Amino acid sequence: SVDAVIVDNITGLRYVKTNPDLSSYEISDKEVKPQDKSVAMQKDSPDLMAVVNAVVAEQTKDGNVEKWINEYTDKAVSMGLGK
């Protein structure tokens, strides 16, 4: 089973709407330009949320989030799926 996923905001909200046992929250960090991403996970999962928050903060601080966004945006564009 999957404990949590990171998806675009609209997809996350759709999952939550059709799966009432899920909850979501937006990822936002002033150091990273807004990407409209959210994490969906089981409701009442404070320990998991704390881990996700810590990992997102660490990966953002290390520059990995921006690197991954650029890498996969470039990949999508090369496949004709993006800008």
N, C-alpha and C. Protein backbone atom coordinates (compact mmCIF):
# COMPACT_ATOMS: atom_id res chain seq x y z
N SER A 1 0.84 -1.18 0.00
CA SER A 1 0.00 0.00 0.00
C SER A 1 0.88 1.24 0.00
N VAL A 2 0.32 2.34 -0.41
CA VAL A 2 1.02 3.62 -0.49
C VAL A 2 0.57 4.48 0.68
N ASP A 3 1.53 5.09 1.36
CA ASP A 3 1.19 5.95 2.49
C ASP A 3 0.89 7.38 2.08
N ALA A 4 1.59 7.87 1.04
CA ALA A 4 1.39 9.25 0.59
C ALA A 4 1.90 9.39 -0.83
N VAL A 5 1.36 10.38 -1.54
CA VAL A 5 1.83 10.69 -2.89
C VAL A 5 1.91 12.20 -3.04
N ILE A 6 2.79 12.63 -3.92
CA ILE A 6 2.87 14.05 -4.27
C ILE A 6 2.37 14.17 -5.70
N VAL A 7 1.34 15.00 -5.86
CA VAL A 7 0.71 15.19 -7.16
C VAL A 7 0.37 16.66 -7.33
N ASP A 8 -0.05 17.03 -8.55
CA ASP A 8 -0.48 18.41 -8.73
C ASP A 8 -1.75 18.64 -7.92
N ASN A 9 -2.02 19.88 -7.61
CA ASN A 9 -3.10 20.25 -6.70
C ASN A 9 -4.46 19.74 -7.17
N ILE A 10 -4.78 19.91 -8.43
CA ILE A 10 -6.09 19.51 -8.94
C ILE A 10 -6.27 17.99 -8.81
N THR A 11 -5.25 17.22 -9.17
CA THR A 11 -5.33 15.77 -9.05
C THR A 11 -5.52 15.37 -7.59
N GLY A 12 -4.76 15.98 -6.69
CA GLY A 12 -4.89 15.67 -5.27
C GLY A 12 -6.28 15.96 -4.74
N LEU A 13 -6.83 17.11 -5.13
CA LEU A 13 -8.17 17.46 -4.67
C LEU A 13 -9.22 16.49 -5.22
N ARG A 14 -9.01 16.02 -6.45
CA ARG A 14 -9.95 15.06 -7.04
C ARG A 14 -9.89 13.73 -6.28
N TYR A 15 -8.68 13.28 -5.93
CA TYR A 15 -8.55 12.04 -5.15
C TYR A 15 -9.26 12.18 -3.81
N VAL A 16 -9.07 13.31 -3.15
CA VAL A 16 -9.68 13.52 -1.84
C VAL A 16 -11.20 13.54 -1.96
N LYS A 17 -11.69 14.16 -3.02
CA LYS A 17 -13.14 14.24 -3.21
C LYS A 17 -13.76 12.86 -3.41
N THR A 18 -13.07 11.99 -4.14
CA THR A 18 -13.61 10.66 -4.43
C THR A 18 -13.21 9.60 -3.42
N ASN A 19 -12.32 9.94 -2.49
CA ASN A 19 -11.87 9.01 -1.46
C ASN A 19 -11.93 9.71 -0.11
N PRO A 20 -13.07 9.66 0.58
CA PRO A 20 -13.25 10.43 1.81
C PRO A 20 -12.30 10.06 2.94
N ASP A 21 -11.60 8.93 2.83
CA ASP A 21 -10.65 8.57 3.88
C ASP A 21 -9.30 9.24 3.68
N LEU A 22 -9.15 10.03 2.62
CA LEU A 22 -7.89 10.74 2.35
C LEU A 22 -8.01 12.20 2.75
N SER A 23 -6.88 12.81 2.99
CA SER A 23 -6.82 14.26 3.19
C SER A 23 -5.64 14.77 2.39
N SER A 24 -5.59 16.06 2.18
CA SER A 24 -4.47 16.63 1.43
C SER A 24 -4.09 17.97 2.02
N TYR A 25 -2.89 18.40 1.71
CA TYR A 25 -2.48 19.74 2.05
C TYR A 25 -1.48 20.19 1.00
N GLU A 26 -1.45 21.50 0.78
CA GLU A 26 -0.57 22.04 -0.24
C GLU A 26 0.85 22.17 0.29
N ILE A 27 1.80 21.92 -0.59
CA ILE A 27 3.20 22.14 -0.28
C ILE A 27 3.52 23.56 -0.70
N SER A 28 4.03 24.34 0.21
CA SER A 28 4.44 25.69 -0.17
C SER A 28 5.71 26.02 0.59
N ASP A 29 6.57 26.68 -0.09
CA ASP A 29 7.83 27.08 0.50
C ASP A 29 8.24 28.37 -0.20
N LYS A 30 8.48 29.40 0.55
CA LYS A 30 8.79 30.70 -0.04
C LYS A 30 10.09 30.68 -0.84
N GLU A 31 10.95 29.69 -0.58
CA GLU A 31 12.22 29.62 -1.29
C GLU A 31 12.07 29.01 -2.68
N VAL A 32 10.97 28.33 -2.93
CA VAL A 32 10.75 27.67 -4.21
C VAL A 32 9.55 28.32 -4.87
N LYS A 33 9.68 28.58 -6.18
CA LYS A 33 8.53 29.18 -6.87
C LYS A 33 7.33 28.24 -6.76
N PRO A 34 6.13 28.80 -6.69
CA PRO A 34 4.93 27.96 -6.52
C PRO A 34 4.81 26.94 -7.65
N GLN A 35 4.50 25.72 -7.29
CA GLN A 35 4.35 24.65 -8.28
C GLN A 35 2.98 23.99 -8.21
N ASP A 36 2.10 24.46 -7.32
CA ASP A 36 0.77 23.88 -7.16
C ASP A 36 0.83 22.37 -6.96
N LYS A 37 1.61 21.94 -5.99
CA LYS A 37 1.72 20.52 -5.65
C LYS A 37 1.08 20.28 -4.30
N SER A 38 0.61 19.07 -4.10
CA SER A 38 0.04 18.71 -2.80
C SER A 38 0.41 17.27 -2.50
N VAL A 39 0.21 16.90 -1.26
CA VAL A 39 0.46 15.52 -0.82
C VAL A 39 -0.86 14.95 -0.34
N ALA A 40 -1.20 13.75 -0.81
CA ALA A 40 -2.41 13.06 -0.34
C ALA A 40 -1.96 11.91 0.54
N MET A 41 -2.60 11.78 1.70
CA MET A 41 -2.27 10.70 2.63
C MET A 41 -3.49 10.39 3.48
N GLN A 42 -3.43 9.30 4.22
CA GLN A 42 -4.52 8.94 5.12
C GLN A 42 -4.76 10.07 6.11
N LYS A 43 -6.04 10.34 6.41
CA LYS A 43 -6.36 11.34 7.42
C LYS A 43 -5.77 10.92 8.76
N ASP A 44 -5.57 11.89 9.60
CA ASP A 44 -5.07 11.64 10.95
C ASP A 44 -3.74 10.87 10.92
N SER A 45 -2.81 11.37 10.12
CA SER A 45 -1.47 10.76 10.02
C SER A 45 -0.41 11.79 10.41
N PRO A 46 -0.45 12.27 11.66
CA PRO A 46 0.48 13.33 12.05
C PRO A 46 1.95 12.91 11.96
N ASP A 47 2.26 11.66 12.25
CA ASP A 47 3.65 11.20 12.18
C ASP A 47 4.13 11.20 10.73
N LEU A 48 3.29 10.70 9.82
CA LEU A 48 3.65 10.69 8.41
C LEU A 48 3.77 12.12 7.89
N MET A 49 2.84 13.00 8.27
CA MET A 49 2.90 14.39 7.81
C MET A 49 4.19 15.05 8.28
N ALA A 50 4.62 14.75 9.50
CA ALA A 50 5.86 15.32 10.02
C ALA A 50 7.06 14.85 9.20
N VAL A 51 7.06 13.57 8.84
CA VAL A 51 8.16 13.03 8.01
C VAL A 51 8.15 13.68 6.63
N VAL A 52 6.97 13.76 6.01
CA VAL A 52 6.87 14.38 4.68
C VAL A 52 7.34 15.82 4.73
N ASN A 53 6.89 16.57 5.73
CA ASN A 53 7.31 17.97 5.86
C ASN A 53 8.83 18.08 6.01
N ALA A 54 9.42 17.21 6.82
CA ALA A 54 10.87 17.25 7.03
C ALA A 54 11.62 16.93 5.74
N VAL A 55 11.16 15.93 5.01
CA VAL A 55 11.82 15.55 3.75
C VAL A 55 11.69 16.67 2.73
N VAL A 56 10.49 17.24 2.59
CA VAL A 56 10.29 18.33 1.63
C VAL A 56 11.19 19.51 1.99
N ALA A 57 11.25 19.86 3.26
CA ALA A 57 12.10 20.98 3.68
C ALA A 57 13.57 20.70 3.38
N GLU A 58 14.02 19.50 3.69
CA GLU A 58 15.43 19.14 3.46
C GLU A 58 15.76 19.15 1.96
N GLN A 59 14.89 18.53 1.16
CA GLN A 59 15.16 18.46 -0.27
C GLN A 59 15.07 19.83 -0.93
N THR A 60 14.18 20.69 -0.42
CA THR A 60 14.09 22.06 -0.92
C THR A 60 15.35 22.83 -0.58
N LYS A 61 15.79 22.72 0.66
CA LYS A 61 17.00 23.42 1.12
C LYS A 61 18.23 22.99 0.32
N ASP A 62 18.31 21.69 0.02
CA ASP A 62 19.45 21.16 -0.74
C ASP A 62 19.38 21.46 -2.24
N GLY A 63 18.26 22.05 -2.69
CA GLY A 63 18.12 22.40 -4.10
C GLY A 63 17.62 21.26 -4.98
N ASN A 64 17.31 20.12 -4.36
CA ASN A 64 16.88 18.97 -5.15
C ASN A 64 15.50 19.15 -5.77
N VAL A 65 14.59 19.80 -5.07
CA VAL A 65 13.24 19.99 -5.61
C VAL A 65 13.31 20.77 -6.91
N GLU A 66 14.02 21.87 -6.91
CA GLU A 66 14.17 22.70 -8.11
C GLU A 66 14.85 21.90 -9.22
N LYS A 67 15.87 21.13 -8.86
CA LYS A 67 16.59 20.30 -9.84
C LYS A 67 15.63 19.29 -10.47
N TRP A 68 14.84 18.62 -9.65
CA TRP A 68 13.90 17.61 -10.17
C TRP A 68 12.84 18.26 -11.06
N ILE A 69 12.34 19.41 -10.65
CA ILE A 69 11.33 20.12 -11.46
C ILE A 69 11.91 20.44 -12.83
N ASN A 70 13.12 20.99 -12.84
CA ASN A 70 13.75 21.33 -14.11
C ASN A 70 14.02 20.09 -14.95
N GLU A 71 14.54 19.04 -14.33
CA GLU A 71 14.87 17.82 -15.05
C GLU A 71 13.65 17.20 -15.71
N TYR A 72 12.58 17.07 -14.96
CA TYR A 72 11.39 16.41 -15.51
C TYR A 72 10.56 17.33 -16.39
N THR A 73 10.66 18.64 -16.19
CA THR A 73 10.04 19.57 -17.14
C THR A 73 10.74 19.45 -18.48
N ASP A 74 12.08 19.44 -18.46
CA ASP A 74 12.84 19.28 -19.71
C ASP A 74 12.50 17.95 -20.38
N LYS A 75 12.38 16.89 -19.59
CA LYS A 75 12.04 15.58 -20.15
C LYS A 75 10.65 15.62 -20.79
N ALA A 76 9.69 16.23 -20.13
CA ALA A 76 8.33 16.33 -20.68
C ALA A 76 8.32 17.14 -21.96
N VAL A 77 9.08 18.23 -21.99
CA VAL A 77 9.16 19.05 -23.19
C VAL A 77 9.77 18.25 -24.33
N SER A 78 10.84 17.48 -24.04
CA SER A 78 11.48 16.69 -25.09
C SER A 78 10.56 15.61 -25.64
N MET A 79 9.56 15.22 -24.87
CA MET A 79 8.59 14.22 -25.31
C MET A 79 7.35 14.87 -25.93
N GLY A 80 7.37 16.21 -26.02
CA GLY A 80 6.24 16.93 -26.59
C GLY A 80 5.07 17.09 -25.64
N LEU A 81 5.33 16.95 -24.33
CA LEU A 81 4.25 17.01 -23.34
C LEU A 81 4.18 18.32 -22.60
N GLY A 82 5.14 19.19 -22.80
CA GLY A 82 5.17 20.43 -22.02
C GLY A 82 5.16 21.66 -22.90
N LYS A 83 5.75 22.70 -22.38
CA LYS A 83 5.78 24.03 -23.00
C LYS A 83 6.15 24.01 -24.46
